[in-house]
Structure formats: C-alpha cells, structure tokens
C-alpha cells in the first residue's frame, strides 16, 4: 500500500491490484478484464510499477461513429499489457431517452474500429488482440432511464456482428441479413428523419416491440408537428381554452389531425403494453411506458378532449 500522500492513480492501482490478485488466486485460469478509462491519462511508468500488466487485460471502449482515440494510446498500453480488448456498441450511446436504434451510426462505429486496427504496427504490438465486446446499452447508468430495447435493435446487432466478422459491409450483405430477418426489402439503416413508412413484413423475436417502437417514433413527431402548428399556437393555447375564447373554424382545422394522432397513440399503446409484457417484467413495462409513451398519449388525449369540448361550447 502506498503512503498517505499517494496520488489518485496510485490509490486506484492499489485497489485494482488487490481485487485482481484475489481473483487470480481463487480462479487462476480466469482472465480479469477491466475498462481502460483510468489508464488513459496515466503514464507508462505508473502502470508498469503497479504490476497490473500481469493481472488484467484492458477493454478499450469507443462508441461514437467517428473516432477520437489516438494510436499513441495503444502504444502506451502495449508497453504494459500483453493482451487487449475493444468495445463497440450496436445500440445505445446516441441519447439517454432514445428509443429507436440508428443502425447507420453504429455501423459507422464498427467501421471506425476496423479502420483503427487496420493500420500497420497497431495490433501486432500485443501478444494477442482478444476480440470485440459488442455492447448494447440499456441505460446510461444505474439511475438513468431505459433507452433502446433489445428487440428493436436486433437488426442492428445482426448487421454489426456481420461487419466485424467479414471486416466490411456492403449492399449484398444487407440484402442477406434483411431476408434472414424476414424483411421484404433491405433494412433501413437510418432512424431519422421521421415519420417513415414501416416495413410491411419482418420476422424475428420481439418483432411486435420493434413494430411498436417504430410506430411510436412516427406518432411522436406527428404530435410535435401539431404542437408546432401556427393554428395551435395562435388560436388554441391555454389562454384561449381557459377563457373559452377559441375560434371554431380554427379548431376544426386541427381536429382531424388531433383525432388521427390520438387514435394512433391508442393503437400503439395497446400494442406496446401487450408486446412488452410478453418479454419484460411488470416493473420494466411500467417504467418504459411511463417514460416513453404515456406522457405523449396523455397530452394528445387532452388535446382531443379539449378540442371537442370547445366546439360543443360554441
């Protein structure tokens, strides 16, 4: 143990070394893998002094479409650690409340990893490149809300795994994967802009969740379009409603759109409630519905009821 005037890095190294040493003593054949966050700012001398090179294997993570990892980082790690891992992402990492996986973004992340390790004298510095951990975020941390669900990200998972396996991705590969998952045309690699037409067929585990999430993404944009409409902002705001000072002609201009979006939310609410309960426990379903669907559903329901009430008063 270092003295009381130890640096943060030394304290961290002592802590990790104690844990890793215990694991290796209990399970000698187990490889201890750890995220590389704390190593990135450390110098080689500090890492070598710790002796961690014989105890752990770093998992170098990067989830963005465009890389910002310097190759000097690998040179530094190679001076300490014989083996190395890499972590990519097939879902998550694009927003803590995101519900639709942007496949193109994650495909670019995997292309970036392939390019990163394709340069000469990069991986050969290590005794062994162990492989990729293809991560799929469910939350940004333990306190964060649910983001993209696994069922709606299965197409992204298939595409990202095939990309790593082949070292490339092209339209022929996309066509094969699309057919394997039951799509009648190639999978759309881009989540936005919405609304978008839904695929007419697909067949894989959790397909109803996939369908419901895509529908919800469309309906959320349709609701926002109503709220951004000049008629809503100019003739149907809270002041008008409270004083019953609205123009029936203007309300009727919005009512068809409000009714259509309200009915769409009713449909997707029923679909998602059933589809989620087939896969997740009740607490998870409640959290997802209350976070991503029900607030907008209540909003459009209130709009629908208020518009009808205003017209009756006229």
PDB file of C-alpha atoms in Angstrom:
ATOM      1  CA  UNK A   1       0.000   0.000   0.000  1.00  0.00           C
ATOM      2  CA  UNK A   2       1.264   3.488  -0.836  1.00  0.00           C
ATOM      3  CA  UNK A   3       1.739   6.176   1.748  1.00  0.00           C
ATOM      4  CA  UNK A   4      -0.876   8.737   2.724  1.00  0.00           C
ATOM      5  CA  UNK A   5       0.467  11.152   0.123  1.00  0.00           C
ATOM      6  CA  UNK A   6      -0.245   8.695  -2.702  1.00  0.00           C
ATOM      7  CA  UNK A   7      -1.635  10.090  -5.915  1.00  0.00           C
ATOM      8  CA  UNK A   8      -5.134   9.245  -7.140  1.00  0.00           C
ATOM      9  CA  UNK A   9      -3.584   6.977  -9.752  1.00  0.00           C
ATOM     10  CA  UNK A  10      -1.547   5.063  -7.173  1.00  0.00           C
ATOM     11  CA  UNK A  11      -4.558   4.585  -4.908  1.00  0.00           C
ATOM     12  CA  UNK A  12      -6.541   3.310  -7.869  1.00  0.00           C
ATOM     13  CA  UNK A  13      -3.780   0.910  -8.853  1.00  0.00           C
ATOM     14  CA  UNK A  14      -3.504  -0.456  -5.310  1.00  0.00           C
ATOM     15  CA  UNK A  15      -7.249  -1.042  -5.188  1.00  0.00           C
ATOM     16  CA  UNK A  16      -7.428  -2.786  -8.559  1.00  0.00           C
ATOM     17  CA  UNK A  17      -4.316  -4.840  -7.872  1.00  0.00           C
ATOM     18  CA  UNK A  18      -5.776  -6.158  -4.614  1.00  0.00           C
ATOM     19  CA  UNK A  19      -9.014  -7.219  -6.308  1.00  0.00           C
ATOM     20  CA  UNK A  20      -7.344  -8.686  -9.397  1.00  0.00           C
ATOM     21  CA  UNK A  21      -4.803 -10.585  -7.291  1.00  0.00           C
ATOM     22  CA  UNK A  22      -7.578 -12.137  -5.200  1.00  0.00           C
ATOM     23  CA  UNK A  23      -9.467 -13.224  -8.330  1.00  0.00           C
ATOM     24  CA  UNK A  24      -6.350 -14.765  -9.887  1.00  0.00           C
ATOM     25  CA  UNK A  25      -5.577 -16.628  -6.653  1.00  0.00           C
ATOM     26  CA  UNK A  26      -9.090 -18.047  -6.464  1.00  0.00           C
ATOM     27  CA  UNK A  27      -9.533 -18.651 -10.204  1.00  0.00           C
ATOM     28  CA  UNK A  28      -6.086 -18.907 -11.817  1.00  0.00           C
ATOM     29  CA  UNK A  29      -7.445 -19.598 -15.297  1.00  0.00           C
ATOM     30  CA  UNK A  30      -9.767 -16.593 -15.292  1.00  0.00           C
ATOM     31  CA  UNK A  31      -8.784 -13.527 -17.320  1.00  0.00           C
ATOM     32  CA  UNK A  32      -9.563 -10.287 -15.492  1.00  0.00           C
ATOM     33  CA  UNK A  33     -10.815  -7.706 -17.991  1.00  0.00           C
ATOM     34  CA  UNK A  34     -11.315  -4.070 -16.990  1.00  0.00           C
ATOM     35  CA  UNK A  35     -12.407  -0.873 -18.704  1.00  0.00           C
ATOM     36  CA  UNK A  36      -9.495   1.324 -19.676  1.00  0.00           C
ATOM     37  CA  UNK A  37     -10.916   4.705 -18.554  1.00  0.00           C
ATOM     38  CA  UNK A  38      -8.486   5.297 -15.700  1.00  0.00           C
ATOM     39  CA  UNK A  39      -5.494   4.083 -17.709  1.00  0.00           C
ATOM     40  CA  UNK A  40      -5.903   6.652 -20.471  1.00  0.00           C
ATOM     41  CA  UNK A  41      -4.350   9.539 -18.547  1.00  0.00           C
ATOM     42  CA  UNK A  42      -1.691   7.503 -16.742  1.00  0.00           C
ATOM     43  CA  UNK A  43       1.925   7.349 -17.782  1.00  0.00           C
ATOM     44  CA  UNK A  44       3.657   4.094 -18.655  1.00  0.00           C
ATOM     45  CA  UNK A  45       5.929   4.191 -15.596  1.00  0.00           C
ATOM     46  CA  UNK A  46       2.990   4.332 -13.163  1.00  0.00           C
ATOM     47  CA  UNK A  47       1.229   1.448 -14.885  1.00  0.00           C
ATOM     48  CA  UNK A  48       4.381  -0.679 -15.018  1.00  0.00           C
ATOM     49  CA  UNK A  49       5.146  -0.024 -11.353  1.00  0.00           C
ATOM     50  CA  UNK A  50       1.710  -1.315 -10.374  1.00  0.00           C
ATOM     51  CA  UNK A  51       2.318  -4.744 -11.869  1.00  0.00           C
ATOM     52  CA  UNK A  52      -1.184  -4.775 -13.350  1.00  0.00           C
ATOM     53  CA  UNK A  53       0.172  -5.863 -16.714  1.00  0.00           C
ATOM     54  CA  UNK A  54       0.360  -9.418 -15.353  1.00  0.00           C
ATOM     55  CA  UNK A  55      -3.083  -9.297 -13.732  1.00  0.00           C
ATOM     56  CA  UNK A  56      -5.599  -7.565 -16.014  1.00  0.00           C
ATOM     57  CA  UNK A  57      -6.425  -7.064 -19.663  1.00  0.00           C
ATOM     58  CA  UNK A  58      -7.718  -3.604 -20.696  1.00  0.00           C
ATOM     59  CA  UNK A  59     -11.005  -3.186 -22.582  1.00  0.00           C
ATOM     60  CA  UNK A  60     -10.579  -0.103 -24.770  1.00  0.00           C
ATOM     61  CA  UNK A  61     -14.020   1.377 -25.428  1.00  0.00           C
ATOM     62  CA  UNK A  62     -15.275   3.831 -28.007  1.00  0.00           C
ATOM     63  CA  UNK A  63     -18.898   4.130 -29.113  1.00  0.00           C
ATOM     64  CA  UNK A  64     -19.022   7.140 -31.413  1.00  0.00           C
ATOM     65  CA  UNK A  65     -19.391   6.925 -35.166  1.00  0.00           C
ATOM     66  CA  UNK A  66     -16.230   8.979 -35.693  1.00  0.00           C
ATOM     67  CA  UNK A  67     -13.185   8.086 -33.635  1.00  0.00           C
ATOM     68  CA  UNK A  68     -11.196  10.327 -31.326  1.00  0.00           C
ATOM     69  CA  UNK A  69      -8.823   7.648 -29.974  1.00  0.00           C
ATOM     70  CA  UNK A  70      -5.159   8.362 -30.551  1.00  0.00           C
ATOM     71  CA  UNK A  71      -2.995   5.471 -31.728  1.00  0.00           C
ATOM     72  CA  UNK A  72      -0.433   6.529 -29.132  1.00  0.00           C
ATOM     73  CA  UNK A  73      -2.846   5.069 -26.583  1.00  0.00           C
ATOM     74  CA  UNK A  74      -2.287   1.577 -27.962  1.00  0.00           C
ATOM     75  CA  UNK A  75       1.472   2.074 -27.990  1.00  0.00           C
ATOM     76  CA  UNK A  76       1.279   3.003 -24.313  1.00  0.00           C
ATOM     77  CA  UNK A  77      -0.863   0.001 -23.427  1.00  0.00           C
ATOM     78  CA  UNK A  78       1.386  -2.334 -25.439  1.00  0.00           C
ATOM     79  CA  UNK A  79       4.313  -1.355 -23.223  1.00  0.00           C
ATOM     80  CA  UNK A  80       2.393  -2.685 -20.187  1.00  0.00           C
ATOM     81  CA  UNK A  81      -0.260  -5.212 -21.202  1.00  0.00           C
ATOM     82  CA  UNK A  82       0.312  -8.324 -23.358  1.00  0.00           C
ATOM     83  CA  UNK A  83      -3.348  -8.589 -24.400  1.00  0.00           C
ATOM     84  CA  UNK A  84      -6.078  -6.098 -25.296  1.00  0.00           C
ATOM     85  CA  UNK A  85      -9.832  -5.972 -25.982  1.00  0.00           C
ATOM     86  CA  UNK A  86     -12.036  -3.452 -27.806  1.00  0.00           C
ATOM     87  CA  UNK A  87     -15.630  -2.437 -27.037  1.00  0.00           C
ATOM     88  CA  UNK A  88     -18.068  -1.177 -29.662  1.00  0.00           C
ATOM     89  CA  UNK A  89     -21.837  -0.568 -29.472  1.00  0.00           C
ATOM     90  CA  UNK A  90     -24.736  -1.874 -31.548  1.00  0.00           C
ATOM     91  CA  UNK A  91     -27.341   0.126 -29.604  1.00  0.00           C
ATOM     92  CA  UNK A  92     -27.391   2.897 -27.043  1.00  0.00           C
ATOM     93  CA  UNK A  93     -24.781   5.681 -26.945  1.00  0.00           C
ATOM     94  CA  UNK A  94     -26.915   8.074 -29.023  1.00  0.00           C
ATOM     95  CA  UNK A  95     -29.106   9.523 -26.264  1.00  0.00           C
ATOM     96  CA  UNK A  96     -30.327   8.512 -22.786  1.00  0.00           C
ATOM     97  CA  UNK A  97     -34.002   8.660 -23.888  1.00  0.00           C
ATOM     98  CA  UNK A  98     -33.538   7.319 -27.403  1.00  0.00           C
ATOM     99  CA  UNK A  99     -35.976   4.558 -28.376  1.00  0.00           C
ATOM    100  CA  UNK A 100     -35.025   3.800 -31.997  1.00  0.00           C
ATOM    101  CA  UNK A 101     -31.605   2.431 -32.879  1.00  0.00           C
ATOM    102  CA  UNK A 102     -29.860   4.358 -35.636  1.00  0.00           C
ATOM    103  CA  UNK A 103     -28.194   1.420 -37.371  1.00  0.00           C
ATOM    104  CA  UNK A 104     -26.095   3.634 -39.630  1.00  0.00           C
ATOM    105  CA  UNK A 105     -24.499   5.327 -36.624  1.00  0.00           C
ATOM    106  CA  UNK A 106     -23.468   2.020 -35.069  1.00  0.00           C
ATOM    107  CA  UNK A 107     -22.338   0.608 -38.395  1.00  0.00           C
ATOM    108  CA  UNK A 108     -20.003   3.599 -38.676  1.00  0.00           C
ATOM    109  CA  UNK A 109     -18.741   2.874 -35.164  1.00  0.00           C
ATOM    110  CA  UNK A 110     -17.719  -0.616 -36.246  1.00  0.00           C
ATOM    111  CA  UNK A 111     -16.175   0.676 -39.474  1.00  0.00           C
ATOM    112  CA  UNK A 112     -14.143   3.082 -37.343  1.00  0.00           C
ATOM    113  CA  UNK A 113     -12.905   0.229 -35.154  1.00  0.00           C
ATOM    114  CA  UNK A 114     -11.905  -1.807 -38.209  1.00  0.00           C
ATOM    115  CA  UNK A 115     -10.002   1.147 -39.644  1.00  0.00           C
ATOM    116  CA  UNK A 116      -8.398   1.828 -36.271  1.00  0.00           C
ATOM    117  CA  UNK A 117      -6.906  -1.658 -36.102  1.00  0.00           C
ATOM    118  CA  UNK A 118      -6.125  -1.835 -39.815  1.00  0.00           C
ATOM    119  CA  UNK A 119      -3.071   0.375 -39.605  1.00  0.00           C
ATOM    120  CA  UNK A 120       0.358  -1.232 -39.651  1.00  0.00           C
ATOM    121  CA  UNK A 121       2.133  -1.964 -36.370  1.00  0.00           C
ATOM    122  CA  UNK A 122      -1.022  -1.438 -34.294  1.00  0.00           C
ATOM    123  CA  UNK A 123      -2.319  -4.814 -33.105  1.00  0.00           C
ATOM    124  CA  UNK A 124       0.970  -6.758 -33.582  1.00  0.00           C
ATOM    125  CA  UNK A 125       2.412  -4.838 -30.612  1.00  0.00           C
ATOM    126  CA  UNK A 126       0.272  -7.031 -28.368  1.00  0.00           C
ATOM    127  CA  UNK A 127       0.723 -10.740 -27.801  1.00  0.00           C
ATOM    128  CA  UNK A 128      -2.950 -11.124 -28.644  1.00  0.00           C
ATOM    129  CA  UNK A 129      -5.912  -8.999 -29.651  1.00  0.00           C
ATOM    130  CA  UNK A 130      -8.631 -10.829 -27.729  1.00  0.00           C
ATOM    131  CA  UNK A 131     -11.595  -9.529 -29.705  1.00  0.00           C
ATOM    132  CA  UNK A 132     -14.553  -7.166 -29.540  1.00  0.00           C
ATOM    133  CA  UNK A 133     -17.177  -6.751 -26.853  1.00  0.00           C
ATOM    134  CA  UNK A 134     -20.191  -5.601 -28.875  1.00  0.00           C
ATOM    135  CA  UNK A 135     -22.129  -3.733 -26.205  1.00  0.00           C
ATOM    136  CA  UNK A 136     -25.818  -2.858 -26.196  1.00  0.00           C
ATOM    137  CA  UNK A 137     -26.692  -0.158 -23.714  1.00  0.00           C
ATOM    138  CA  UNK A 138     -29.942  -0.462 -21.781  1.00  0.00           C
ATOM    139  CA  UNK A 139     -29.289   2.541 -19.539  1.00  0.00           C
ATOM    140  CA  UNK A 140     -26.532   5.120 -19.394  1.00  0.00           C
ATOM    141  CA  UNK A 141     -26.038   4.243 -15.729  1.00  0.00           C
ATOM    142  CA  UNK A 142     -27.999   2.593 -12.919  1.00  0.00           C
ATOM    143  CA  UNK A 143     -30.002   5.764 -12.297  1.00  0.00           C
ATOM    144  CA  UNK A 144     -30.695   6.552 -15.938  1.00  0.00           C
ATOM    145  CA  UNK A 145     -33.919   5.706 -17.687  1.00  0.00           C
ATOM    146  CA  UNK A 146     -34.372   2.881 -20.171  1.00  0.00           C
ATOM    147  CA  UNK A 147     -33.128   3.682 -23.644  1.00  0.00           C
ATOM    148  CA  UNK A 148     -33.304   1.406 -26.695  1.00  0.00           C
ATOM    149  CA  UNK A 149     -34.777  -2.034 -26.062  1.00  0.00           C
ATOM    150  CA  UNK A 150     -33.044  -5.146 -27.374  1.00  0.00           C
ATOM    151  CA  UNK A 151     -35.903  -6.425 -29.611  1.00  0.00           C
ATOM    152  CA  UNK A 152     -35.973  -3.267 -31.727  1.00  0.00           C
ATOM    153  CA  UNK A 153     -32.157  -3.381 -32.048  1.00  0.00           C
ATOM    154  CA  UNK A 154     -31.853  -6.956 -33.347  1.00  0.00           C
ATOM    155  CA  UNK A 155     -31.384  -5.781 -36.972  1.00  0.00           C
ATOM    156  CA  UNK A 156     -28.563  -3.515 -35.800  1.00  0.00           C
ATOM    157  CA  UNK A 157     -26.962  -6.370 -33.841  1.00  0.00           C
ATOM    158  CA  UNK A 158     -27.041  -8.654 -36.867  1.00  0.00           C
ATOM    159  CA  UNK A 159     -25.513  -6.005 -39.132  1.00  0.00           C
ATOM    160  CA  UNK A 160     -22.767  -5.026 -36.678  1.00  0.00           C
ATOM    161  CA  UNK A 161     -21.775  -8.647 -35.958  1.00  0.00           C
ATOM    162  CA  UNK A 162     -21.599  -9.447 -39.666  1.00  0.00           C
ATOM    163  CA  UNK A 163     -19.486  -6.336 -40.252  1.00  0.00           C
ATOM    164  CA  UNK A 164     -16.921  -7.435 -37.667  1.00  0.00           C
ATOM    165  CA  UNK A 165     -16.957 -10.986 -38.957  1.00  0.00           C
ATOM    166  CA  UNK A 166     -16.342 -10.005 -42.581  1.00  0.00           C
ATOM    167  CA  UNK A 167     -14.298  -6.875 -41.963  1.00  0.00           C
ATOM    168  CA  UNK A 168     -16.625  -4.990 -44.275  1.00  0.00           C
ATOM    169  CA  UNK A 169     -20.281  -4.368 -45.083  1.00  0.00           C
ATOM    170  CA  UNK A 170     -21.979  -3.913 -48.411  1.00  0.00           C
ATOM    171  CA  UNK A 171     -25.399  -3.970 -50.036  1.00  0.00           C
ATOM    172  CA  UNK A 172     -25.240  -7.713 -50.773  1.00  0.00           C
ATOM    173  CA  UNK A 173     -24.664  -8.446 -47.080  1.00  0.00           C
ATOM    174  CA  UNK A 174     -27.505  -6.098 -46.162  1.00  0.00           C
ATOM    175  CA  UNK A 175     -29.822  -7.965 -48.521  1.00  0.00           C
ATOM    176  CA  UNK A 176     -28.914 -11.347 -46.993  1.00  0.00           C
ATOM    177  CA  UNK A 177     -29.459 -10.149 -43.411  1.00  0.00           C
ATOM    178  CA  UNK A 178     -32.713  -8.439 -44.343  1.00  0.00           C
ATOM    179  CA  UNK A 179     -34.056 -11.662 -45.827  1.00  0.00           C
ATOM    180  CA  UNK A 180     -32.907 -13.717 -42.833  1.00  0.00           C
ATOM    181  CA  UNK A 181     -34.898 -11.409 -40.543  1.00  0.00           C
ATOM    182  CA  UNK A 182     -37.972 -11.639 -42.742  1.00  0.00           C
ATOM    183  CA  UNK A 183     -37.908  -8.171 -44.304  1.00  0.00           C
ATOM    184  CA  UNK A 184     -39.402  -7.859 -47.761  1.00  0.00           C
ATOM    185  CA  UNK A 185     -36.840  -5.185 -48.646  1.00  0.00           C
ATOM    186  CA  UNK A 186     -33.497  -4.012 -47.305  1.00  0.00           C
ATOM    187  CA  UNK A 187     -33.440  -2.808 -43.709  1.00  0.00           C
ATOM    188  CA  UNK A 188     -33.454   0.974 -43.364  1.00  0.00           C
ATOM    189  CA  UNK A 189     -30.119   1.941 -41.824  1.00  0.00           C
ATOM    190  CA  UNK A 190     -31.239   5.378 -40.686  1.00  0.00           C
ATOM    191  CA  UNK A 191     -33.720   6.046 -37.870  1.00  0.00           C
ATOM    192  CA  UNK A 192     -34.360   9.681 -38.837  1.00  0.00           C
ATOM    193  CA  UNK A 193     -35.928  11.833 -40.075  1.00  0.00           C
ATOM    194  CA  UNK A 194     -39.375  10.582 -39.079  1.00  0.00           C
ATOM    195  CA  UNK A 195     -42.143   9.818 -39.761  1.00  0.00           C
ATOM    196  CA  UNK A 196     -41.121   6.940 -42.017  1.00  0.00           C
ATOM    197  CA  UNK A 197     -43.142   4.167 -43.683  1.00  0.00           C
ATOM    198  CA  UNK A 198     -42.882   0.909 -41.729  1.00  0.00           C
ATOM    199  CA  UNK A 199     -41.613  -2.298 -43.324  1.00  0.00           C
ATOM    200  CA  UNK A 200     -44.548  -4.433 -44.385  1.00  0.00           C
ATOM    201  CA  UNK A 201     -43.015  -7.668 -43.093  1.00  0.00           C
ATOM    202  CA  UNK A 202     -40.306  -8.868 -40.689  1.00  0.00           C
ATOM    203  CA  UNK A 203     -39.929 -11.963 -38.553  1.00  0.00           C
ATOM    204  CA  UNK A 204     -37.645 -12.239 -35.531  1.00  0.00           C
ATOM    205  CA  UNK A 205     -38.024 -12.495 -31.724  1.00  0.00           C
ATOM    206  CA  UNK A 206     -39.629  -9.364 -30.299  1.00  0.00           C
ATOM    207  CA  UNK A 207     -40.919  -8.204 -33.668  1.00  0.00           C
ATOM    208  CA  UNK A 208     -44.025  -6.598 -32.156  1.00  0.00           C
ATOM    209  CA  UNK A 209     -41.839  -4.445 -29.918  1.00  0.00           C
ATOM    210  CA  UNK A 210     -39.825  -3.479 -32.990  1.00  0.00           C
ATOM    211  CA  UNK A 211     -43.008  -2.514 -34.834  1.00  0.00           C
ATOM    212  CA  UNK A 212     -44.472  -0.623 -31.881  1.00  0.00           C
ATOM    213  CA  UNK A 213     -41.337   1.425 -31.280  1.00  0.00           C
ATOM    214  CA  UNK A 214     -41.147   2.476 -34.932  1.00  0.00           C
ATOM    215  CA  UNK A 215     -44.815   3.447 -34.847  1.00  0.00           C
ATOM    216  CA  UNK A 216     -44.311   5.406 -31.639  1.00  0.00           C
ATOM    217  CA  UNK A 217     -41.394   7.277 -33.168  1.00  0.00           C
ATOM    218  CA  UNK A 218     -43.641   8.318 -36.039  1.00  0.00           C
ATOM    219  CA  UNK A 219     -46.525   9.376 -33.800  1.00  0.00           C
ATOM    220  CA  UNK A 220     -44.276  11.428 -31.505  1.00  0.00           C
ATOM    221  CA  UNK A 221     -43.174  13.501 -34.485  1.00  0.00           C
ATOM    222  CA  UNK A 222     -46.777  13.843 -35.671  1.00  0.00           C
ATOM    223  CA  UNK A 223     -47.792  15.119 -32.228  1.00  0.00           C
ATOM    224  CA  UNK A 224     -44.909  17.572 -32.174  1.00  0.00           C
ATOM    225  CA  UNK A 225     -45.978  18.835 -35.593  1.00  0.00           C
ATOM    226  CA  UNK A 226     -49.395  19.653 -34.121  1.00  0.00           C
ATOM    227  CA  UNK A 227     -47.841  21.479 -31.173  1.00  0.00           C
ATOM    228  CA  UNK A 228     -45.645  23.468 -33.550  1.00  0.00           C
ATOM    229  CA  UNK A 229     -48.570  24.319 -35.823  1.00  0.00           C
ATOM    230  CA  UNK A 230     -49.420  28.026 -36.032  1.00  0.00           C
ATOM    231  CA  UNK A 231     -53.112  27.270 -35.545  1.00  0.00           C
ATOM    232  CA  UNK A 232     -52.376  25.514 -32.257  1.00  0.00           C
ATOM    233  CA  UNK A 233     -50.041  28.247 -31.037  1.00  0.00           C
ATOM    234  CA  UNK A 234     -52.185  31.125 -32.246  1.00  0.00           C
ATOM    235  CA  UNK A 235     -55.784  30.009 -31.603  1.00  0.00           C
ATOM    236  CA  UNK A 236     -55.693  27.022 -29.243  1.00  0.00           C
ATOM    237  CA  UNK A 237     -53.282  27.831 -26.434  1.00  0.00           C
ATOM    238  CA  UNK A 238     -54.005  27.646 -22.696  1.00  0.00           C
ATOM    239  CA  UNK A 239     -55.206  31.244 -22.554  1.00  0.00           C
ATOM    240  CA  UNK A 240     -57.826  30.646 -25.261  1.00  0.00           C
ATOM    241  CA  UNK A 241     -59.003  27.392 -23.669  1.00  0.00           C
ATOM    242  CA  UNK A 242     -59.292  28.805 -20.155  1.00  0.00           C
ATOM    243  CA  UNK A 243     -61.473  31.700 -21.387  1.00  0.00           C
ATOM    244  CA  UNK A 244     -63.402  29.704 -23.977  1.00  0.00           C
ATOM    245  CA  UNK A 245     -62.195  32.277 -26.460  1.00  0.00           C
ATOM    246  CA  UNK A 246     -61.396  29.994 -29.343  1.00  0.00           C
ATOM    247  CA  UNK A 247     -62.385  30.113 -32.988  1.00  0.00           C
ATOM    248  CA  UNK A 248     -64.397  27.064 -34.087  1.00  0.00           C
ATOM    249  CA  UNK A 249     -63.152  27.393 -37.646  1.00  0.00           C
ATOM    250  CA  UNK A 250     -59.542  27.258 -36.455  1.00  0.00           C
ATOM    251  CA  UNK A 251     -60.177  24.322 -34.088  1.00  0.00           C
ATOM    252  CA  UNK A 252     -61.756  22.371 -36.911  1.00  0.00           C
ATOM    253  CA  UNK A 253     -58.593  22.938 -38.919  1.00  0.00           C
ATOM    254  CA  UNK A 254     -56.678  20.979 -36.271  1.00  0.00           C
ATOM    255  CA  UNK A 255     -59.287  18.477 -35.128  1.00  0.00           C
ATOM    256  CA  UNK A 256     -58.779  15.927 -37.903  1.00  0.00           C
ATOM    257  CA  UNK A 257     -55.030  15.817 -37.239  1.00  0.00           C
ATOM    258  CA  UNK A 258     -55.505  15.627 -33.475  1.00  0.00           C
ATOM    259  CA  UNK A 259     -58.071  12.827 -33.823  1.00  0.00           C
ATOM    260  CA  UNK A 260     -55.864  10.827 -36.160  1.00  0.00           C
ATOM    261  CA  UNK A 261     -52.807  11.115 -33.897  1.00  0.00           C
ATOM    262  CA  UNK A 262     -54.881  10.367 -30.786  1.00  0.00           C
ATOM    263  CA  UNK A 263     -56.270   7.192 -32.354  1.00  0.00           C
ATOM    264  CA  UNK A 264     -52.758   6.213 -33.451  1.00  0.00           C
ATOM    265  CA  UNK A 265     -51.492   6.596 -29.892  1.00  0.00           C
ATOM    266  CA  UNK A 266     -54.397   4.486 -28.625  1.00  0.00           C
ATOM    267  CA  UNK A 267     -53.392   1.720 -31.031  1.00  0.00           C
ATOM    268  CA  UNK A 268     -49.679   1.791 -30.255  1.00  0.00           C
ATOM    269  CA  UNK A 269     -50.366   1.959 -26.502  1.00  0.00           C
ATOM    270  CA  UNK A 270     -52.352  -1.274 -26.688  1.00  0.00           C
ATOM    271  CA  UNK A 271     -49.721  -2.906 -28.914  1.00  0.00           C
ATOM    272  CA  UNK A 272     -46.767  -1.969 -26.711  1.00  0.00           C
ATOM    273  CA  UNK A 273     -48.488  -2.924 -23.462  1.00  0.00           C
ATOM    274  CA  UNK A 274     -49.103  -6.427 -24.808  1.00  0.00           C
ATOM    275  CA  UNK A 275     -45.774  -6.829 -26.623  1.00  0.00           C
ATOM    276  CA  UNK A 276     -43.653  -5.659 -23.708  1.00  0.00           C
ATOM    277  CA  UNK A 277     -45.412  -7.909 -21.195  1.00  0.00           C
ATOM    278  CA  UNK A 278     -44.540 -10.921 -23.349  1.00  0.00           C
ATOM    279  CA  UNK A 279     -40.840 -10.198 -22.746  1.00  0.00           C
ATOM    280  CA  UNK A 280     -40.339  -7.974 -19.690  1.00  0.00           C
ATOM    281  CA  UNK A 281     -41.489  -7.928 -16.077  1.00  0.00           C
ATOM    282  CA  UNK A 282     -44.245  -5.580 -14.974  1.00  0.00           C
ATOM    283  CA  UNK A 283     -41.927  -3.013 -13.379  1.00  0.00           C
ATOM    284  CA  UNK A 284     -39.884  -2.677 -16.569  1.00  0.00           C
ATOM    285  CA  UNK A 285     -43.012  -2.335 -18.696  1.00  0.00           C
ATOM    286  CA  UNK A 286     -44.389   0.337 -16.366  1.00  0.00           C
ATOM    287  CA  UNK A 287     -41.130   2.308 -16.450  1.00  0.00           C
ATOM    288  CA  UNK A 288     -40.840   2.179 -20.237  1.00  0.00           C
ATOM    289  CA  UNK A 289     -44.486   3.109 -20.817  1.00  0.00           C
ATOM    290  CA  UNK A 290     -44.420   5.960 -18.285  1.00  0.00           C
ATOM    291  CA  UNK A 291     -41.178   7.301 -19.703  1.00  0.00           C
ATOM    292  CA  UNK A 292     -41.587   6.983 -23.447  1.00  0.00           C
ATOM    293  CA  UNK A 293     -45.251   6.578 -24.364  1.00  0.00           C
ATOM    294  CA  UNK A 294     -47.836   7.614 -21.790  1.00  0.00           C
ATOM    295  CA  UNK A 295     -46.793  11.288 -21.359  1.00  0.00           C
ATOM    296  CA  UNK A 296     -47.392  11.937 -25.069  1.00  0.00           C
ATOM    297  CA  UNK A 297     -50.522   9.795 -25.057  1.00  0.00           C
ATOM    298  CA  UNK A 298     -51.984  11.846 -22.215  1.00  0.00           C
ATOM    299  CA  UNK A 299     -51.055  15.055 -23.989  1.00  0.00           C
ATOM    300  CA  UNK A 300     -52.792  14.166 -27.237  1.00  0.00           C
ATOM    301  CA  UNK A 301     -55.786  12.718 -25.391  1.00  0.00           C
ATOM    302  CA  UNK A 302     -56.186  16.010 -23.534  1.00  0.00           C
ATOM    303  CA  UNK A 303     -55.901  17.936 -26.792  1.00  0.00           C
ATOM    304  CA  UNK A 304     -58.589  15.774 -28.361  1.00  0.00           C
ATOM    305  CA  UNK A 305     -60.986  16.140 -25.439  1.00  0.00           C
ATOM    306  CA  UNK A 306     -60.379  19.883 -25.159  1.00  0.00           C
ATOM    307  CA  UNK A 307     -60.918  20.498 -28.871  1.00  0.00           C
ATOM    308  CA  UNK A 308     -64.213  18.632 -28.810  1.00  0.00           C
ATOM    309  CA  UNK A 309     -65.324  20.464 -25.647  1.00  0.00           C
ATOM    310  CA  UNK A 310     -64.500  23.837 -27.188  1.00  0.00           C
ATOM    311  CA  UNK A 311     -66.583  23.044 -30.240  1.00  0.00           C
ATOM    312  CA  UNK A 312     -69.558  21.977 -28.083  1.00  0.00           C
ATOM    313  CA  UNK A 313     -69.378  25.284 -26.192  1.00  0.00           C
ATOM    314  CA  UNK A 314     -69.624  27.153 -29.465  1.00  0.00           C
TER     315      UNK A 314
END
